[in-house]
Coordinates of N, CA and C in Angstrom, one line a residue:
Q1 N 147.4 159.0 45.5 CA 148.7 158.5 46.0 C 149.6 158.3 44.8
V2 N 150.9 158.2 45.1 CA 151.9 158.1 44.0 C 151.9 156.6 43.6
Q3 N 151.9 156.5 42.3 CA 152.0 155.1 41.7 C 153.0 155.2 40.5
L4 N 153.9 154.2 40.5 CA 154.8 154.0 39.4 C 154.5 152.5 38.9
V5 N 154.0 152.4 37.7 CA 153.6 151.1 37.2 C 154.5 150.7 36.1
E6 N 155.3 149.6 36.3 CA 156.2 149.2 35.2 C 155.4 148.1 34.4
S7 N 155.8 148.1 33.1 CA 155.3 147.0 32.2 C 156.4 146.8 31.1
G8 N 156.2 145.7 30.4 CA 157.1 145.4 29.3 C 158.1 144.3 29.5
G9 N 158.1 143.8 30.7 CA 159.1 142.7 31.0 C 158.6 141.4 30.4
G10 N 159.5 140.4 30.5 CA 159.1 139.1 30.0 C 160.4 138.3 29.7
L11 N 160.2 137.2 28.9 CA 161.2 136.3 28.6 C 161.7 136.6 27.1
V12 N 163.0 136.7 27.0 CA 163.6 137.0 25.7 C 164.8 136.2 25.5
Q13 N 165.1 135.9 24.3 CA 166.4 135.2 24.0 C 167.6 136.1 24.0
P14 N 168.7 135.5 24.2 CA 170.0 136.4 24.2 C 170.1 137.0 22.8
G15 N 170.5 138.3 22.9 CA 170.5 139.1 21.6 C 169.2 139.8 21.3
G16 N 168.2 139.5 22.0 CA 166.9 140.1 21.7 C 166.7 141.5 22.4
S17 N 165.5 142.1 22.2 CA 165.2 143.4 22.8 C 163.9 143.4 23.5
L18 N 163.9 144.3 24.5 CA 162.6 144.6 25.2 C 162.6 146.1 25.5
R19 N 161.3 146.6 25.6 CA 161.2 148.0 26.0 C 160.3 148.0 27.2
L20 N 160.9 148.5 28.3 CA 160.1 148.7 29.6 C 159.5 150.1 29.6
S21 N 158.3 150.1 30.2 CA 157.6 151.4 30.4 C 157.3 151.6 31.9
C22 N 157.3 152.8 32.3 CA 156.9 153.1 33.7 C 156.0 154.3 33.7
A23 N 154.7 154.0 34.0 CA 153.7 155.1 34.0 C 153.6 155.6 35.4
A24 N 153.7 156.9 35.5 CA 153.7 157.6 36.8 C 152.4 158.3 37.0
S25 N 151.9 158.3 38.2 CA 150.7 159.1 38.6 C 150.9 159.6 40.0
G26 N 150.3 160.7 40.3 CA 150.4 161.3 41.7 C 151.5 162.2 41.9
I27 N 152.4 162.4 40.9 CA 153.5 163.3 41.0 C 153.5 164.3 39.8
T28 N 154.2 165.4 39.9 CA 154.4 166.3 38.8 C 155.6 165.7 38.0
F29 N 155.2 164.8 37.1 CA 156.3 164.0 36.4 C 157.4 164.8 35.8
S30 N 157.0 165.9 35.1 CA 158.0 166.7 34.4 C 159.1 167.2 35.3
M31 N 158.8 167.3 36.6 CA 159.8 167.9 37.5 C 160.8 166.8 38.0
Y32 N 160.4 165.6 37.8 CA 161.2 164.5 38.5 C 162.4 164.0 37.7
H33 N 163.4 163.7 38.4 CA 164.6 163.0 37.9 C 164.2 161.5 38.1
M34 N 164.2 160.7 37.0 CA 163.7 159.4 37.0 C 164.8 158.4 36.7
G35 N 164.6 157.1 37.1 CA 165.7 156.1 36.9 C 165.1 154.7 36.8
W36 N 165.9 153.9 36.3 CA 165.7 152.4 36.3 C 166.8 151.8 37.0
Y37 N 166.4 150.8 37.9 CA 167.3 150.0 38.7 C 167.0 148.5 38.4
R38 N 167.9 147.7 38.7 CA 167.6 146.3 38.6 C 168.2 145.5 39.8
Q39 N 167.6 144.3 40.0 CA 168.1 143.5 41.1 C 168.0 142.0 40.6
A40 N 169.2 141.4 40.5 CA 169.3 140.0 40.2 C 169.3 139.2 41.5
P41 N 168.9 137.9 41.4 CA 168.8 137.1 42.6 C 170.2 137.0 43.3
G42 N 170.2 137.3 44.6 CA 171.4 137.2 45.4 C 172.3 138.4 45.2
K43 N 171.8 139.4 44.5 CA 172.7 140.6 44.3 C 172.0 141.8 44.8
Q44 N 172.8 142.9 44.9 CA 172.2 144.2 45.4 C 171.6 144.9 44.2
R45 N 170.6 145.7 44.5 CA 170.0 146.5 43.5 C 171.0 147.5 43.0
E46 N 171.0 147.7 41.6 CA 172.0 148.5 41.0 C 171.3 149.5 40.0
L47 N 171.9 150.6 39.8 CA 171.4 151.6 38.8 C 171.7 151.1 37.4
V48 N 170.6 151.2 36.6 CA 170.8 150.9 35.2 C 171.0 152.2 34.4
A49 N 170.1 153.1 34.6 CA 170.2 154.4 33.9 C 169.3 155.4 34.6
D50 N 169.6 156.7 34.4 CA 168.7 157.7 34.9 C 168.6 158.8 33.9
I51 N 167.6 159.7 34.1 CA 167.3 160.8 33.2 C 166.8 162.0 34.0
T52 N 167.4 163.1 33.9 CA 167.0 164.3 34.6 C 165.7 164.9 34.1
N53 N 165.1 165.8 34.8 CA 163.9 166.5 34.3 C 164.2 167.2 33.0
G54 N 165.5 167.6 32.8 CA 165.9 168.2 31.5 C 166.3 167.3 30.4
G55 N 166.2 166.0 30.7 CA 166.5 165.0 29.6 C 168.0 164.6 29.5
V56 N 168.8 164.9 30.5 CA 170.2 164.5 30.5 C 170.2 163.0 31.0
T57 N 170.9 162.2 30.3 CA 170.9 160.8 30.7 C 172.2 160.3 31.2
N58 N 172.2 159.2 32.0 CA 173.3 158.6 32.6 C 173.1 157.1 32.6
Y59 N 174.2 156.3 32.3 CA 174.1 154.9 32.2 C 175.2 154.2 33.1
A60 N 174.8 153.1 33.6 CA 175.9 152.2 34.2 C 176.8 151.7 33.0
D61 N 178.0 151.5 33.3 CA 179.0 151.2 32.3 C 178.6 150.0 31.5
S62 N 178.0 149.0 32.1 CA 177.7 147.7 31.4 C 176.5 147.8 30.5
M63 N 175.8 148.9 30.6 CA 174.6 149.1 29.8 C 174.8 150.1 28.7
K64 N 175.9 150.8 28.7 CA 176.2 151.8 27.7 C 176.2 151.2 26.3
G65 N 175.5 151.8 25.4 CA 175.5 151.3 24.0 C 174.5 150.3 23.8
R66 N 173.9 149.7 24.8 CA 172.8 148.7 24.6 C 171.5 149.2 25.1
F67 N 171.5 150.0 26.2 CA 170.2 150.4 26.7 C 170.0 151.9 26.5
T68 N 168.8 152.3 26.3 CA 168.5 153.8 26.1 C 167.3 154.1 27.0
I69 N 167.5 155.1 27.9 CA 166.4 155.6 28.7 C 165.8 156.9 28.0
S70 N 164.5 157.0 28.1 CA 163.9 158.2 27.5 C 162.6 158.5 28.3
R71 N 162.1 159.7 28.1 CA 160.8 160.0 28.8 C 159.9 160.8 27.9
D72 N 158.6 160.7 28.2 CA 157.6 161.4 27.5 C 156.8 162.1 28.6
N73 N 157.0 163.4 28.8 CA 156.4 164.1 29.9 C 154.9 164.2 29.6
A74 N 154.5 164.3 28.4 CA 153.0 164.4 28.1 C 152.3 163.1 28.5
K75 N 153.0 162.0 28.5 CA 152.4 160.7 28.9 C 152.8 160.3 30.3
N76 N 153.6 161.1 31.0 CA 154.0 160.8 32.4 C 154.7 159.4 32.4
T77 N 155.5 159.1 31.4 CA 156.1 157.8 31.3 C 157.6 157.9 31.0
V78 N 158.3 157.0 31.6 CA 159.7 156.8 31.3 C 159.9 155.4 30.7
Y79 N 160.8 155.3 29.8 CA 161.0 154.1 29.1 C 162.5 153.6 29.2
L80 N 162.7 152.3 29.0 CA 164.0 151.7 29.0 C 164.0 150.8 27.8
Q81 N 164.7 151.2 26.7 CA 164.8 150.3 25.6 C 166.1 149.5 25.8
M82 N 166.0 148.2 25.7 CA 167.1 147.3 26.0 C 167.3 146.4 24.8
N83 N 168.5 146.6 24.2 CA 168.9 145.8 23.1 C 170.1 144.9 23.4
S84 N 170.3 143.9 22.5 CA 171.5 143.0 22.7 C 171.5 142.4 24.1
L85 N 170.4 142.0 24.5 CA 170.2 141.5 25.9 C 171.1 140.2 26.1
K86 N 171.6 140.1 27.3 CA 172.5 139.0 27.7 C 171.8 138.3 28.9
P87 N 172.2 137.0 29.1 CA 171.7 136.3 30.3 C 171.9 137.0 31.6
E88 N 173.0 137.7 31.7 CA 173.3 138.4 32.9 C 172.5 139.7 33.1
D89 N 171.7 140.0 32.1 CA 170.7 141.1 32.3 C 169.4 140.6 33.0
T90 N 169.3 139.4 33.2 CA 168.2 138.8 33.9 C 168.1 139.4 35.3
A91 N 166.9 140.0 35.6 CA 166.7 140.7 36.9 C 165.3 141.2 37.0
V92 N 164.9 141.6 38.2 CA 163.7 142.5 38.3 C 164.1 143.9 38.1
Y93 N 163.4 144.6 37.2 CA 163.7 146.0 36.9 C 162.7 146.9 37.5
Y94 N 163.2 147.9 38.2 CA 162.4 148.8 39.0 C 162.5 150.2 38.5
C95 N 161.4 150.8 38.4 CA 161.3 152.3 38.1 C 161.5 153.0 39.4
N96 N 162.2 154.1 39.3 CA 162.4 154.9 40.5 C 162.3 156.4 40.2
A97 N 161.4 157.1 41.0 CA 161.4 158.5 40.9 C 162.4 159.0 42.0
I98 N 163.5 159.5 41.4 CA 164.7 159.7 42.3 C 164.6 161.0 43.1
W99 N 164.2 162.1 42.4 CA 164.2 163.4 43.1 C 163.1 164.3 42.4
P100 N 162.4 165.1 43.1 CA 162.7 165.6 44.5 C 162.2 164.7 45.7
T101 N 161.4 163.7 45.4 CA 161.0 162.7 46.4 C 161.1 161.3 45.9
N102 N 161.6 160.4 46.7 CA 162.0 159.1 46.2 C 160.8 158.1 46.3
Y103 N 160.4 157.5 45.1 CA 159.4 156.5 45.0 C 159.8 155.4 44.2
W104 N 159.3 154.2 44.5 CA 159.7 153.0 43.7 C 158.4 152.3 43.1
G105 N 158.6 151.7 42.0 CA 157.6 150.9 41.4 C 157.7 149.5 42.0
Q106 N 156.8 148.6 41.5 CA 156.8 147.2 42.1 C 157.7 146.3 41.4
G107 N 158.2 146.7 40.2 CA 159.2 145.9 39.5 C 158.6 145.0 38.4
T108 N 159.4 144.7 37.4 CA 158.9 143.9 36.3 C 160.1 142.9 36.0
Q109 N 159.8 141.6 35.9 CA 160.8 140.6 35.7 C 161.2 140.6 34.2
V110 N 162.5 140.6 34.0 CA 163.1 140.4 32.7 C 164.0 139.1 32.8
T111 N 163.7 138.2 31.9 CA 164.5 137.0 31.9 C 165.1 136.8 30.5
V112 N 166.4 136.7 30.4 CA 167.1 136.5 29.2 C 167.6 135.1 29.1
S113 N 167.1 134.2 28.3 CA 167.4 132.8 28.3 C 167.0 132.2 27.0
S114 N 167.8 131.2 26.5 CA 167.5 130.5 25.3 C 166.7 129.2 25.7

């Protein structure tokens, strides 16, 4: 079956960095358009960044310049490097296999607090 397993979340101080990983299995990863979403308490889930199977990236405006999405097809893994973290980045971060078939990971908590 398809599994997307996120890791790398945790507690970090404002201005700090984290790298999230999402290991995929059960899909032909190299074919997939992948993304990261997040959901803060009381808010809707929102796109953070996505990357096509060809490596073209896209970011939400508030993440541009701070976050970097990348992928390693040999490891079936997509990453999200997050720098200059702010308290408003606190959320559950979800890995998403966007296309050709949509799948979600279980999420990993990121808390930015002093």
